[in-house]
Amino acid sequence: MTARPQNAPADHPVLPKPKIGVLIANLGTPDATDYWSMRRYLKEFLSDKRVIDYPAWKWQPILQGIILTKRPFTSGANYRSIWNNEANESPMMTITKAQVSAIAERCANRWGNRVMVEFCMRYGNPSTPDVVESMVKAGCEKILFLPLYPQYAGATTATANDQFFRALMTQKWQPAARTVSAYFDRPDYIEALARSVERKLGGVIPKRLVVSYHGMPKRYLLEGDPYYCQCQKTSRLLQARLGWADGVIDTTFQSVFGREEWLKPYTVEHVAELARQGITDIAIMSPAFAADCVETLEEIQGEIQHAFQDAGGKSFTYIPCLNDDPGHMDMLTALIAENLGGWI
C-alpha cells in the first residue's frame, strides 16, 4: 500500500506504508554448477579479505592464476553430486527458502503485515545489496539483520555484517539497523540440537559423537576471533543437555584450505584415527551450519565418511543440520522477537 504523506503537496511522490524488515543472511551458493558459474562464486568468496586475509599482491596472483583455473571444475563436480535438479538450485538455497517461509509465517501470525521477512546471501544471489534495496523500496524504515551463524567468526558473521552495512551506504534514506549477535549458547538452540541428536539416534548413545565445525586458520584464534571458544562451549552445552559422560563427544574442525595450520583436530584425520583405534561406530553432526550444504552433504558424507571407512570404520551416522525443523524455526523466531524489542 502506498500513499502521499499527510499535508504533502500534490506532486510529492507516494510512499509505501512503513514496515519493519527482518533480513536473514546465509553464506551463499553458486547459481549453477558449470565452470563459469562456479568461477564467479569462488572469485567473490575467495576475494573476501575476511576469508583470506593475505595481502592482495600475494594472494590475487595465486587466486587468479591457479585456484580459479582449476577449482571451479572440482567444486562444480562436488555441487553436482548434491544439486537439487528439480528446483535447479543448491540444497542450501532450497533449505534457506523453506526456513524463511516458516519464519515469515510465524512472524505474520504474531505481527501481521507489519514485519517483512526476506533473505540474502553474502556471496552469489540474491545479493545483500539487491535485497536491501528492495526492502527499502517496500517501506522498511527499520531492518533487523540476522546472519545464520550460531557461532561468531570474522569470516562468517562479520563479513555478512560488513556487506549489510555497505548496502546501507548506498541508500539515500537509510533505514535504522540492528544486527543479531551469535546465539550458540541460547538454551533453545541447544535444545534443538539435542533433540535432533535424540531423534536420529533413537535414544542410543553412540561410542563417539563427532561434533564437526567449519575450520579456520589457527592464527585467527590467536588474533582474537572467538569462534573456537564458542564452538567448544556449544559442544559442552550439548553434552550437558544430553546428559552424556565425558569422552563421548569429540569436537573437530573440517574444510581445511591451504598450507597454513588450522584449528585442530581435523575431522577427516580424527575419524580415521577413531576407526584405527577400534571405534568403528560413530555419529557425526555439524552445528556451525544452520542448513545442510556442500560441506555437510558432500564433504562429511563423502570425503570424511570415506576416510573413516577406509581406516576400518563400519557404522557412520550423519545427523542433519537443523534446517527448517520446527524447533529451530521457533528458536529463530524467538530470537527475532527479542531483537525487535522497542521497534514493535
GROMACS .gro file of C-alpha atoms in nm:
model
  344
    1MET     CA    1   0.000   0.000   0.000
    2THR     CA    2   0.133   0.344  -0.094
    3ALA     CA    3   0.015   0.699  -0.020
    4ARG     CA    4   0.138   1.056  -0.004
    5PRO     CA    5   0.235   1.180   0.343
    6GLN     CA    6  -0.032   1.380   0.522
    7ASN     CA    7  -0.026   1.751   0.428
    8ALA     CA    8   0.217   1.682   0.141
    9PRO     CA    9   0.179   1.875  -0.187
   10ALA     CA   10   0.015   1.706  -0.481
   11ASP     CA   11   0.346   1.649  -0.657
   12HIS     CA   12   0.505   1.470  -0.359
   13PRO     CA   13   0.591   1.110  -0.451
   14VAL     CA   14   0.377   0.840  -0.298
   15LEU     CA   15   0.548   0.635  -0.028
   16PRO     CA   16   0.493   0.276   0.085
   17LYS     CA   17   0.341   0.209   0.424
   18PRO     CA   18   0.623   0.192   0.683
   19LYS     CA   19   0.738  -0.159   0.774
   20ILE     CA   20   0.998  -0.331   0.985
   21GLY     CA   21   1.228  -0.561   0.790
   22VAL     CA   22   1.395  -0.882   0.902
   23LEU     CA   23   1.678  -0.979   0.669
   24ILE     CA   24   1.817  -1.330   0.717
   25ALA     CA   25   2.160  -1.395   0.565
   26ASN     CA   26   2.339  -1.716   0.478
   27LEU     CA   27   2.679  -1.781   0.325
   28GLY     CA   28   2.582  -1.821  -0.039
   29THR     CA   29   2.567  -2.058  -0.330
   30PRO     CA   30   2.664  -2.066  -0.696
   31ASP     CA   31   2.381  -2.009  -0.944
   32ALA     CA   32   2.473  -2.328  -1.131
   33THR     CA   33   2.744  -2.594  -1.140
   34ASP     CA   34   2.910  -2.505  -1.470
   35TYR     CA   35   3.267  -2.371  -1.483
   36TRP     CA   36   3.183  -2.001  -1.518
   37SER     CA   37   2.911  -2.000  -1.251
   38MET     CA   38   3.149  -2.172  -1.009
   39ARG     CA   39   3.432  -1.937  -1.103
   40ARG     CA   40   3.219  -1.625  -1.034
   41TYR     CA   41   3.109  -1.762  -0.699
   42LEU     CA   42   3.457  -1.872  -0.591
   43LYS     CA   43   3.612  -1.544  -0.703
   44GLU     CA   44   3.373  -1.344  -0.487
   45PHE     CA   45   3.411  -1.578  -0.191
   46LEU     CA   46   3.790  -1.616  -0.201
   47SER     CA   47   3.850  -1.246  -0.268
   48ASP     CA   48   3.686  -1.153   0.063
   49LYS     CA   49   3.956  -1.019   0.295
   50ARG     CA   50   3.763  -1.155   0.593
   51VAL     CA   51   3.803  -1.506   0.449
   52ILE     CA   52   4.156  -1.486   0.309
   53ASP     CA   53   4.344  -1.200   0.471
   54TYR     CA   54   4.672  -1.229   0.282
   55PRO     CA   55   4.793  -0.910   0.105
   56ALA     CA   56   4.639  -0.873  -0.241
   57TRP     CA   57   4.980  -0.868  -0.409
   58LYS     CA   58   5.050  -1.211  -0.263
   59TRP     CA   59   4.706  -1.373  -0.282
   60GLN     CA   60   4.547  -1.247  -0.605
   61PRO     CA   61   4.808  -1.395  -0.844
   62ILE     CA   62   4.757  -1.735  -0.676
   63LEU     CA   63   4.379  -1.698  -0.684
   64GLN     CA   64   4.353  -1.573  -1.042
   65GLY     CA   65   4.632  -1.781  -1.192
   66ILE     CA   66   4.595  -2.118  -1.020
   67ILE     CA   67   4.288  -2.160  -0.798
   68LEU     CA   68   4.026  -2.007  -1.030
   69THR     CA   69   4.166  -2.206  -1.320
   70LYS     CA   70   4.133  -2.547  -1.154
   71ARG     CA   71   3.900  -2.531  -0.858
   72PRO     CA   72   3.576  -2.449  -1.047
   73PHE     CA   73   3.597  -2.797  -1.204
   74THR     CA   74   3.630  -2.985  -0.873
   75SER     CA   75   3.387  -2.762  -0.686
   76GLY     CA   76   3.138  -2.792  -0.970
   77ALA     CA   77   3.158  -3.170  -0.951
   78ASN     CA   78   3.102  -3.158  -0.574
   79TYR     CA   79   2.794  -2.940  -0.617
   80ARG     CA   80   2.656  -3.157  -0.899
   81SER     CA   81   2.666  -3.459  -0.667
   82ILE     CA   82   2.419  -3.288  -0.429
   83TRP     CA   83   2.236  -3.044  -0.660
   84ASN     CA   84   1.858  -3.013  -0.634
   85ASN     CA   85   1.792  -3.083  -1.001
   86GLU     CA   86   1.416  -3.050  -0.971
   87ALA     CA   87   1.441  -2.690  -0.848
   88ASN     CA   88   1.774  -2.629  -1.027
   89GLU     CA   89   1.938  -2.491  -0.717
   90SER     CA   90   2.171  -2.593  -0.438
   91PRO     CA   91   2.034  -2.765  -0.126
   92MET     CA   92   2.134  -2.460   0.078
   93MET     CA   93   1.910  -2.243  -0.139
   94THR     CA   94   1.620  -2.487  -0.111
   95ILE     CA   95   1.654  -2.512   0.267
   96THR     CA   96   1.703  -2.138   0.318
   97LYS     CA   97   1.383  -2.067   0.125
   98ALA     CA   98   1.196  -2.316   0.346
   99GLN     CA   99   1.343  -2.160   0.660
  100VAL     CA  100   1.246  -1.807   0.558
  101SER     CA  101   0.896  -1.919   0.461
  102ALA     CA  102   0.849  -2.082   0.802
  103ILE     CA  103   0.984  -1.780   0.990
  104ALA     CA  104   0.775  -1.538   0.781
  105GLU     CA  105   0.462  -1.738   0.865
  106ARG     CA  106   0.542  -1.724   1.236
  107CYS     CA  107   0.611  -1.350   1.218
  108ALA     CA  108   0.287  -1.289   1.026
  109ASN     CA  109   0.090  -1.480   1.289
  110ARG     CA  110   0.247  -1.261   1.555
  111TRP     CA  111   0.264  -0.917   1.393
  112GLY     CA  112   0.052  -0.931   1.080
  113ASN     CA  113   0.188  -0.741   0.780
  114ARG     CA  114   0.396  -0.501   0.987
  115VAL     CA  115   0.708  -0.715   0.951
  116MET     CA  116   0.865  -0.808   0.617
  117VAL     CA  117   1.093  -1.115   0.619
  118GLU     CA  118   1.345  -1.168   0.339
  119PHE     CA  119   1.676  -1.346   0.288
  120CYS     CA  120   2.004  -1.274   0.114
  121MET     CA  121   2.337  -1.442   0.052
  122ARG     CA  122   2.677  -1.299   0.134
  123TYR     CA  123   2.814  -1.444  -0.189
  124GLY     CA  124   2.607  -1.505  -0.501
  125ASN     CA  125   2.234  -1.438  -0.530
  126PRO     CA  126   2.010  -1.297  -0.402
  127SER     CA  127   2.280  -1.048  -0.310
  128THR     CA  128   2.267  -0.842   0.008
  129PRO     CA  129   2.266  -0.503  -0.175
  130ASP     CA  130   1.980  -0.611  -0.405
  131VAL     CA  131   1.762  -0.732  -0.118
  132VAL     CA  132   1.831  -0.427   0.098
  133GLU     CA  133   1.733  -0.207  -0.198
  134SER     CA  134   1.406  -0.395  -0.246
  135MET     CA  135   1.323  -0.381   0.126
  136VAL     CA  136   1.381  -0.006   0.143
  137LYS     CA  137   1.162   0.044  -0.163
  138ALA     CA  138   0.894  -0.167   0.005
  139GLY     CA  139   0.889   0.071   0.302
  140CYS     CA  140   1.124  -0.086   0.554
  141GLU     CA  141   1.230   0.203   0.776
  142LYS     CA  142   1.399  -0.035   1.021
  143ILE     CA  143   1.587  -0.355   0.932
  144LEU     CA  144   1.700  -0.631   1.168
  145PHE     CA  145   1.988  -0.825   1.011
  146LEU     CA  146   2.027  -1.189   1.119
  147PRO     CA  147   2.334  -1.382   0.996
  148LEU     CA  148   2.253  -1.754   1.022
  149TYR     CA  149   2.570  -1.843   1.212
  150PRO     CA  150   2.523  -1.971   1.568
  151GLN     CA  151   2.891  -1.911   1.649
  152TYR     CA  152   3.053  -1.578   1.562
  153ALA     CA  153   3.352  -1.570   1.328
  154GLY     CA  154   3.509  -1.287   1.138
  155ALA     CA  155   3.491  -1.492   0.818
  156THR     CA  156   3.116  -1.553   0.855
  157THR     CA  157   2.919  -1.321   1.083
  158ALA     CA  158   3.145  -1.019   1.045
  159THR     CA  159   3.169  -1.031   0.667
  160ALA     CA  160   2.791  -1.068   0.640
  161ASN     CA  161   2.751  -0.759   0.860
  162ASP     CA  162   3.012  -0.575   0.652
  163GLN     CA  163   2.815  -0.638   0.336
  164PHE     CA  164   2.490  -0.531   0.500
  165PHE     CA  165   2.639  -0.200   0.609
  166ARG     CA  166   2.793  -0.147   0.265
  167ALA     CA  167   2.445  -0.192   0.120
  168LEU     CA  168   2.306   0.067   0.362
  169MET     CA  169   2.570   0.315   0.246
  170THR     CA  170   2.404   0.333  -0.096
  171GLN     CA  171   2.063   0.436   0.041
  172LYS     CA  172   1.955   0.799   0.017
  173TRP     CA  173   1.708   0.744   0.303
  174GLN     CA  174   1.890   0.497   0.521
  175PRO     CA  175   1.680   0.273   0.745
  176ALA     CA  176   1.764   0.223   1.111
  177ALA     CA  177   1.957  -0.101   1.152
  178ARG     CA  178   2.033  -0.368   1.409
  179THR     CA  179   2.236  -0.686   1.387
  180VAL     CA  180   2.178  -1.008   1.582
  181SER     CA  181   2.457  -1.148   1.797
  182ALA     CA  182   2.579  -1.507   1.793
  183TYR     CA  183   2.328  -1.741   1.956
  184PHE     CA  184   2.539  -2.053   2.023
  185ASP     CA  185   2.463  -2.059   2.396
  186ARG     CA  186   2.087  -2.000   2.386
  187PRO     CA  187   1.909  -2.279   2.574
  188ASP     CA  188   1.651  -2.317   2.296
  189TYR     CA  189   1.927  -2.356   2.035
  190ILE     CA  190   2.100  -2.623   2.244
  191GLU     CA  191   1.762  -2.789   2.299
  192ALA     CA  192   1.700  -2.802   1.924
  193LEU     CA  193   2.043  -2.957   1.868
  194ALA     CA  194   1.991  -3.215   2.142
  195ARG     CA  195   1.651  -3.316   2.010
  196SER     CA  196   1.795  -3.361   1.661
  197VAL     CA  197   2.052  -3.599   1.808
  198GLU     CA  198   1.791  -3.790   2.007
  199ARG     CA  199   1.558  -3.822   1.708
  200LYS     CA  200   1.829  -3.952   1.477
  201LEU     CA  201   1.987  -4.191   1.726
  202GLY     CA  202   1.663  -4.307   1.886
  203GLY     CA  203   1.795  -4.259   2.237
  204VAL     CA  204   2.102  -4.478   2.177
  205ILE     CA  205   2.431  -4.328   2.294
  206PRO     CA  206   2.697  -4.383   2.026
  207LYS     CA  207   3.051  -4.487   2.105
  208ARG     CA  208   3.150  -4.146   1.977
  209LEU     CA  209   2.965  -3.839   1.857
  210VAL     CA  210   3.195  -3.625   1.644
  211VAL     CA  211   3.079  -3.263   1.651
  212SER     CA  212   3.245  -3.115   1.345
  213TYR     CA  213   3.265  -2.740   1.293
  214HIS     CA  214   3.387  -2.550   0.991
  215GLY     CA  215   3.754  -2.475   1.036
  216MET     CA  216   3.959  -2.157   1.023
  217PRO     CA  217   4.331  -2.077   1.042
  218LYS     CA  218   4.462  -2.113   1.397
  219ARG     CA  219   4.616  -1.769   1.358
  220TYR     CA  220   4.267  -1.613   1.360
  221LEU     CA  221   4.208  -1.753   1.709
  222LEU     CA  222   4.538  -1.610   1.828
  223GLU     CA  223   4.440  -1.273   1.681
  224GLY     CA  224   4.124  -1.262   1.892
  225ASP     CA  225   3.848  -1.438   1.694
  226PRO     CA  226   3.611  -1.606   1.948
  227TYR     CA  227   3.488  -1.879   1.709
  228TYR     CA  228   3.696  -2.166   1.852
  229CYS     CA  229   3.587  -2.093   2.209
  230GLN     CA  230   3.221  -2.064   2.108
  231CYS     CA  231   3.241  -2.399   1.925
  232GLN     CA  232   3.389  -2.566   2.231
  233LYS     CA  233   3.117  -2.419   2.452
  234THR     CA  234   2.848  -2.537   2.210
  235SER     CA  235   2.978  -2.892   2.245
  236ARG     CA  236   2.995  -2.866   2.625
  237LEU     CA  237   2.639  -2.735   2.649
  238LEU     CA  238   2.516  -3.006   2.414
  239GLN     CA  239   2.683  -3.275   2.626
  240ALA     CA  240   2.529  -3.132   2.944
  241ARG     CA  241   2.182  -3.124   2.788
  242LEU     CA  242   2.215  -3.482   2.659
  243GLY     CA  243   2.345  -3.596   2.997
  244TRP     CA  244   2.629  -3.795   2.842
  245ALA     CA  245   2.955  -3.882   3.017
  246ASP     CA  246   3.284  -3.717   2.929
  247GLY     CA  247   3.462  -3.873   2.633
  248VAL     CA  248   3.156  -3.948   2.419
  249ILE     CA  249   3.163  -3.616   2.230
  250ASP     CA  250   3.467  -3.505   2.030
  251THR     CA  251   3.495  -3.152   1.887
  252THR     CA  252   3.672  -3.132   1.550
  253PHE     CA  253   3.713  -2.895   1.254
  254GLN     CA  254   3.670  -2.957   0.883
  255SER     CA  255   3.719  -2.789   0.543
  256VAL     CA  256   4.089  -2.712   0.576
  257PHE     CA  257   4.221  -2.496   0.291
  258GLY     CA  258   4.582  -2.411   0.203
  259ARG     CA  259   4.907  -2.488   0.383
  260GLU     CA  260   4.858  -2.280   0.697
  261GLU     CA  261   4.781  -2.460   1.024
  262TRP     CA  262   4.408  -2.457   1.102
  263LEU     CA  263   4.211  -2.533   1.415
  264LYS     CA  264   4.262  -2.893   1.524
  265PRO     CA  265   4.184  -3.176   1.537
  266TYR     CA  266   4.095  -3.204   1.169
  267THR     CA  267   3.774  -3.402   1.128
  268VAL     CA  268   3.892  -3.613   0.835
  269GLU     CA  269   4.203  -3.725   1.025
  270HIS     CA  270   4.022  -3.770   1.356
  271VAL     CA  271   3.753  -4.008   1.228
  272ALA     CA  272   4.018  -4.223   1.060
  273GLU     CA  273   4.213  -4.238   1.385
  274LEU     CA  274   3.898  -4.340   1.573
  275ALA     CA  275   3.849  -4.629   1.332
  276ARG     CA  276   4.211  -4.738   1.373
  277GLN     CA  277   4.158  -4.737   1.750
  278GLY     CA  278   3.867  -4.978   1.708
  279ILE     CA  279   3.588  -4.723   1.744
  280THR     CA  280   3.403  -4.834   1.433
  281ASP     CA  281   3.056  -4.698   1.516
  282ILE     CA  282   3.026  -4.320   1.522
  283ALA     CA  283   2.774  -4.044   1.467
  284ILE     CA  284   2.864  -3.701   1.332
  285MET     CA  285   2.695  -3.361   1.319
  286SER     CA  286   2.789  -3.004   1.224
  287PRO     CA  287   2.622  -2.740   1.445
  288ALA     CA  288   2.801  -2.444   1.285
  289PHE     CA  289   2.577  -2.476   0.979
  290ALA     CA  290   2.212  -2.370   1.005
  291ALA     CA  291   2.137  -2.551   0.678
  292ASP     CA  292   2.282  -2.856   0.510
  293CYS     CA  293   2.518  -2.758   0.231
  294VAL     CA  294   2.814  -2.883   0.029
  295GLU     CA  295   3.027  -2.907   0.345
  296THR     CA  296   2.781  -3.146   0.509
  297LEU     CA  297   2.614  -3.326   0.219
  298GLU     CA  298   2.931  -3.378   0.015
  299GLU     CA  299   3.233  -3.329   0.242
  300ILE     CA  300   3.107  -3.504   0.557
  301GLN     CA  301   2.911  -3.775   0.378
  302GLY     CA  302   3.178  -3.810   0.112
  303GLU     CA  303   3.543  -3.745   0.194
  304ILE     CA  304   3.509  -3.771   0.574
  305GLN     CA  305   3.291  -4.082   0.567
  306HIS     CA  306   3.527  -4.249   0.317
  307ALA     CA  307   3.828  -4.171   0.538
  308PHE     CA  308   3.650  -4.337   0.832
  309GLN     CA  309   3.554  -4.646   0.632
  310ASP     CA  310   3.892  -4.679   0.463
  311ALA     CA  311   4.051  -4.692   0.809
  312GLY     CA  312   3.818  -4.975   0.917
  313GLY     CA  313   3.509  -4.788   1.031
  314LYS     CA  314   3.174  -4.960   0.985
  315SER     CA  315   2.876  -4.754   1.103
  316PHE     CA  316   2.875  -4.382   1.014
  317THR     CA  317   2.557  -4.194   1.109
  318TYR     CA  318   2.516  -3.838   0.988
  319ILE     CA  319   2.284  -3.616   1.194
  320PRO     CA  320   2.144  -3.345   0.963
  321CYS     CA  321   2.166  -2.975   1.035
  322LEU     CA  322   1.864  -2.816   1.200
  323ASN     CA  323   1.740  -2.686   0.863
  324ASP     CA  324   1.367  -2.599   0.883
  325ASP     CA  325   1.295  -2.819   1.185
  326PRO     CA  326   1.003  -2.659   1.376
  327GLY     CA  327   1.207  -2.628   1.696
  328HIS     CA  328   1.479  -2.446   1.504
  329MET     CA  329   1.224  -2.215   1.343
  330ASP     CA  330   1.063  -2.142   1.681
  331MET     CA  331   1.405  -2.059   1.826
  332LEU     CA  332   1.495  -1.821   1.542
  333THR     CA  333   1.156  -1.651   1.564
  334ALA     CA  334   1.204  -1.601   1.939
  335LEU     CA  335   1.549  -1.459   1.869
  336ILE     CA  336   1.398  -1.218   1.617
  337ALA     CA  337   1.125  -1.112   1.860
  338GLU     CA  338   1.380  -1.034   2.130
  339ASN     CA  339   1.590  -0.825   1.893
  340LEU     CA  340   1.286  -0.633   1.768
  341GLY     CA  341   1.223  -0.510   2.121
  342GLY     CA  342   1.131  -0.141   2.120
  343TRP     CA  343   1.060  -0.148   1.748
  344ILE     CA  344   0.732  -0.336   1.757
   0.00000   0.00000   0.00000
